[in-house]
GROMACS .gro file of N, CA, C and O in nm:
model
  228
    1MET      N    1  11.695   9.403   6.372
    1MET     CA    2  11.564   9.432   6.467
    1MET      C    3  11.449   9.346   6.402
    1MET      O    4  11.415   9.354   6.287
    2ASP      N    5  11.401   9.266   6.485
    2ASP     CA    6  11.283   9.186   6.448
    2ASP      C    7  11.149   9.268   6.451
    2ASP      O    8  11.162   9.368   6.496
    3ALA      N    9  11.051   9.210   6.384
    3ALA     CA   10  10.923   9.277   6.367
    3ALA      C   11  10.861   9.310   6.507
    3ALA      O   12  10.798   9.412   6.520
    4PHE      N   13  10.868   9.218   6.593
    4PHE     CA   14  10.808   9.249   6.742
    4PHE      C   15  10.877   9.364   6.791
    4PHE      O   16  10.801   9.452   6.840
    5THR      N   17  11.000   9.367   6.794
    5THR     CA   18  11.080   9.482   6.848
    5THR      C   19  11.051   9.609   6.783
    5THR      O   20  11.004   9.719   6.848
    6ALA      N   21  11.053   9.606   6.645
    6ALA     CA   22  11.018   9.725   6.570
    6ALA      C   23  10.877   9.775   6.593
    6ALA      O   24  10.838   9.891   6.613
    7GLY      N   25  10.784   9.681   6.597
    7GLY     CA   26  10.630   9.734   6.626
    7GLY      C   27  10.615   9.772   6.766
    7GLY      O   28  10.546   9.880   6.778
    8LEU      N   29  10.676   9.716   6.857
    8LEU     CA   30  10.667   9.766   6.990
    8LEU      C   31  10.726   9.903   7.008
    8LEU      O   32  10.670   9.989   7.067
    9LEU      N   33  10.838   9.923   6.956
    9LEU     CA   34  10.902  10.054   6.964
    9LEU      C   35  10.821  10.168   6.893
    9LEU      O   36  10.800  10.282   6.944
   10GLN      N   37  10.767  10.128   6.782
   10GLN     CA   38  10.673  10.215   6.702
   10GLN      C   39  10.553  10.252   6.793
   10GLN      O   40  10.498  10.374   6.800
   11ARG      N   41  10.488  10.149   6.860
   11ARG     CA   42  10.373  10.184   6.940
   11ARG      C   43  10.407  10.268   7.066
   11ARG      O   44  10.342  10.356   7.099
   12ILE      N   45  10.523  10.246   7.118
   12ILE     CA   46  10.579  10.328   7.229
   12ILE      C   47  10.582  10.480   7.180
   12ILE      O   48  10.545  10.568   7.243
   13ARG      N   49  10.646  10.496   7.062
   13ARG     CA   50  10.673  10.631   7.015
   13ARG      C   51  10.533  10.697   6.979
   13ARG      O   52  10.509  10.819   7.018
   14ALA      N   53  10.446  10.626   6.936
   14ALA     CA   54  10.309  10.687   6.897
   14ALA      C   55  10.244  10.708   7.034
   14ALA      O   56  10.168  10.821   7.042
   15THR      N   57  10.243  10.636   7.126
   15THR     CA   58  10.166  10.653   7.254
   15THR      C   59  10.236  10.773   7.324
   15THR      O   60  10.173  10.848   7.392
   16GLU      N   61  10.377  10.779   7.315
   16GLU     CA   62  10.438  10.913   7.372
   16GLU      C   63  10.395  11.029   7.306
   16GLU      O   64  10.367  11.129   7.383
   17SER      N   65  10.370  11.032   7.180
   17SER     CA   66  10.329  11.137   7.111
   17SER      C   67  10.178  11.178   7.159
   17SER      O   68  10.146  11.293   7.172
   18ASP      N   69  10.096  11.081   7.160
   18ASP     CA   70   9.961  11.088   7.214
   18ASP      C   71   9.959  11.149   7.339
   18ASP      O   72   9.864  11.234   7.382
   19LEU      N   73  10.041  11.106   7.434
   19LEU     CA   74  10.046  11.153   7.562
   19LEU      C   75  10.076  11.294   7.575
   19LEU      O   76  10.021  11.374   7.648
   20THR      N   77  10.176  11.327   7.491
   20THR     CA   78  10.224  11.476   7.492
   20THR      C   79  10.104  11.563   7.431
   20THR      O   80  10.079  11.665   7.490
   21ARG      N   81  10.037  11.507   7.339
   21ARG     CA   82   9.933  11.590   7.275
   21ARG      C   83   9.818  11.604   7.384
   21ARG      O   84   9.761  11.712   7.409
   22ALA      N   85   9.787  11.503   7.461
   22ALA     CA   86   9.683  11.503   7.560
   22ALA      C   87   9.722  11.598   7.670
   22ALA      O   88   9.640  11.671   7.722
   23ARG      N   89   9.840  11.606   7.715
   23ARG     CA   90   9.895  11.698   7.817
   23ARG      C   91   9.880  11.840   7.762
   23ARG      O   92   9.837  11.927   7.840
   24ASN      N   93   9.913  11.860   7.636
   24ASN     CA   94   9.918  12.003   7.582
   24ASN      C   95   9.777  12.047   7.585
   24ASN      O   96   9.745  12.166   7.576
   25GLU      N   97   9.674  11.962   7.542
   25GLU     CA   98   9.534  11.992   7.536
   25GLU      C   99   9.465  12.003   7.677
   25GLU      O  100   9.354  12.046   7.667
   26GLY      N  101   9.535  11.952   7.776
   26GLY     CA  102   9.473  11.964   7.910
   26GLY      C  103   9.364  11.859   7.929
   26GLY      O  104   9.286  11.862   8.015
   27ASP      N  105   9.371  11.740   7.853
   27ASP     CA  106   9.275  11.636   7.877
   27ASP      C  107   9.326  11.542   7.974
   27ASP      O  108   9.383  11.443   7.946
   28ASP      N  109   9.289  11.562   8.092
   28ASP     CA  110   9.331  11.477   8.205
   28ASP      C  111   9.293  11.323   8.192
   28ASP      O  112   9.376  11.245   8.223
   29PHE      N  113   9.173  11.301   8.145
   29PHE     CA  114   9.129  11.168   8.128
   29PHE      C  115   9.218  11.098   8.015
   29PHE      O  116   9.271  10.988   8.048
   30LEU      N  117   9.237  11.154   7.910
   30LEU     CA  118   9.318  11.100   7.806
   30LEU      C  119   9.466  11.080   7.843
   30LEU      O  120   9.528  10.995   7.814
   31VAL      N  121   9.515  11.168   7.933
   31VAL     CA  122   9.642  11.167   7.988
   31VAL      C  123   9.651  11.031   8.064
   31VAL      O  124   9.752  10.955   8.055
   32GLU      N  125   9.563  11.013   8.155
   32GLU     CA  126   9.558  10.888   8.230
   32GLU      C  127   9.563  10.756   8.136
   32GLU      O  128   9.630  10.665   8.167
   33VAL      N  129   9.481  10.756   8.036
   33VAL     CA  130   9.459  10.650   7.943
   33VAL      C  131   9.591  10.622   7.885
   33VAL      O  132   9.641  10.515   7.877
   34GLU      N  133   9.653  10.736   7.824
   34GLU     CA  134   9.777  10.718   7.739
   34GLU      C  135   9.894  10.679   7.830
   34GLU      O  136   9.979  10.595   7.797
   35GLN      N  137   9.903  10.738   7.952
   35GLN     CA  138  10.006  10.700   8.055
   35GLN      C  139   9.987  10.557   8.088
   35GLN      O  140  10.097  10.478   8.099
   36GLY      N  141   9.876  10.493   8.102
   36GLY     CA  142   9.859  10.351   8.140
   36GLY      C  143   9.908  10.268   8.026
   36GLY      O  144   9.965  10.166   8.048
   37GLU      N  145   9.871  10.316   7.900
   37GLU     CA  146   9.900  10.241   7.789
   37GLU      C  147  10.066  10.244   7.768
   37GLU      O  148  10.138  10.134   7.744
   38LEU      N  149  10.118  10.351   7.796
   38LEU     CA  150  10.266  10.363   7.784
   38LEU      C  151  10.334  10.280   7.889
   38LEU      O  152  10.439  10.213   7.869
   39ASP      N  153  10.284  10.275   8.019
   39ASP     CA  154  10.340  10.198   8.126
   39ASP      C  155  10.324  10.049   8.079
   39ASP      O  156  10.421   9.964   8.107
   40ASP      N  157  10.222   9.995   8.030
   40ASP     CA  158  10.206   9.866   7.982
   40ASP      C  159  10.295   9.834   7.874
   40ASP      O  160  10.363   9.718   7.872
   41LEU      N  161  10.321   9.920   7.778
   41LEU     CA  162  10.404   9.890   7.671
   41LEU      C  163  10.555   9.888   7.719
   41LEU      O  164  10.636   9.794   7.669
   42ARG      N  165  10.583   9.975   7.805
   42ARG     CA  166  10.733   9.965   7.873
   42ARG      C  167  10.753   9.841   7.948
   42ARG      O  168  10.851   9.796   7.948
   43ARG      N  169  10.652   9.796   8.029
   43ARG     CA  170  10.655   9.685   8.092
   43ARG      C  171  10.659   9.558   8.002
   43ARG      O  172  10.767   9.469   8.023
   44LEU      N  173  10.604   9.551   7.898
   44LEU     CA  174  10.621   9.452   7.786
   44LEU      C  175  10.762   9.450   7.729
   44LEU      O  176  10.813   9.347   7.703
   45ALA      N  177  10.803   9.566   7.707
   45ALA     CA  178  10.932   9.573   7.647
   45ALA      C  179  11.044   9.529   7.743
   45ALA      O  180  11.129   9.450   7.700
   46ALA      N  181  11.024   9.562   7.864
   46ALA     CA  182  11.127   9.509   7.961
   46ALA      C  183  11.110   9.354   7.981
   46ALA      O  184  11.221   9.297   7.990
   47GLU      N  185  11.009   9.301   7.979
   47GLU     CA  186  10.982   9.159   7.990
   47GLU      C  187  11.055   9.077   7.860
   47GLU      O  188  11.094   8.971   7.890
   48HIS      N  189  11.068   9.162   7.751
   48HIS     CA  190  11.123   9.090   7.639
   48HIS      C  191  11.267   9.138   7.613
   48HIS      O  192  11.324   9.124   7.502
   49GLY      N  193  11.320   9.218   7.705
   49GLY     CA  194  11.458   9.270   7.691
   49GLY      C  195  11.473   9.372   7.572
   49GLY      O  196  11.580   9.395   7.526
   50VAL      N  197  11.376   9.448   7.553
   50VAL     CA  198  11.370   9.563   7.447
   50VAL      C  199  11.403   9.675   7.523
   50VAL      O  200  11.353   9.722   7.616
   51GLN      N  201  11.530   9.758   7.485
   51GLN     CA  202  11.564   9.870   7.545
   51GLN      C  203  11.488   9.983   7.505
   51GLN      O  204  11.464   9.998   7.377
   52VAL      N  205  11.431  10.065   7.592
   52VAL     CA  206  11.346  10.176   7.539
   52VAL      C  207  11.395  10.305   7.613
   52VAL      O  208  11.418  10.300   7.730
   53GLY      N  209  11.400  10.409   7.533
   53GLY     CA  210  11.446  10.541   7.599
   53GLY      C  211  11.314  10.598   7.677
   53GLY      O  212  11.209  10.571   7.638
   54MET      N  213  11.342  10.656   7.801
   54MET     CA  214  11.251  10.718   7.891
   54MET      C  215  11.230  10.859   7.846
   54MET      O  216  11.303  10.946   7.915
   55THR      N  217  11.155  10.897   7.753
   55THR     CA  218  11.146  11.026   7.719
   55THR      C  219  11.029  11.104   7.778
   55THR      O  220  11.034  11.234   7.782
   56THR      N  221  10.932  11.035   7.826
   56THR     CA  222  10.822  11.091   7.897
   56THR      C  223  10.795  11.032   8.024
   56THR      O  224  10.813  10.910   8.042
   57ALA      N  225  10.731  11.092   8.116
   57ALA     CA  226  10.698  11.028   8.250
   57ALA      C  227  10.551  10.985   8.246
   57ALA      O  228  10.467  11.029   8.187
   0.00000   0.00000   0.00000
């Protein structure tokens, strides 16, 4: 796995974790921010052929 792929997957995992935390805390604004970031990271992964598990919506 190259550095780009590893870094992208790490960012996705961190963002998923942050999204879960925001949901658990009931922070609707942060949920929207983190969901937007996650959507962007998943789009970037798809554009570069990086397989990503869909663990959160």
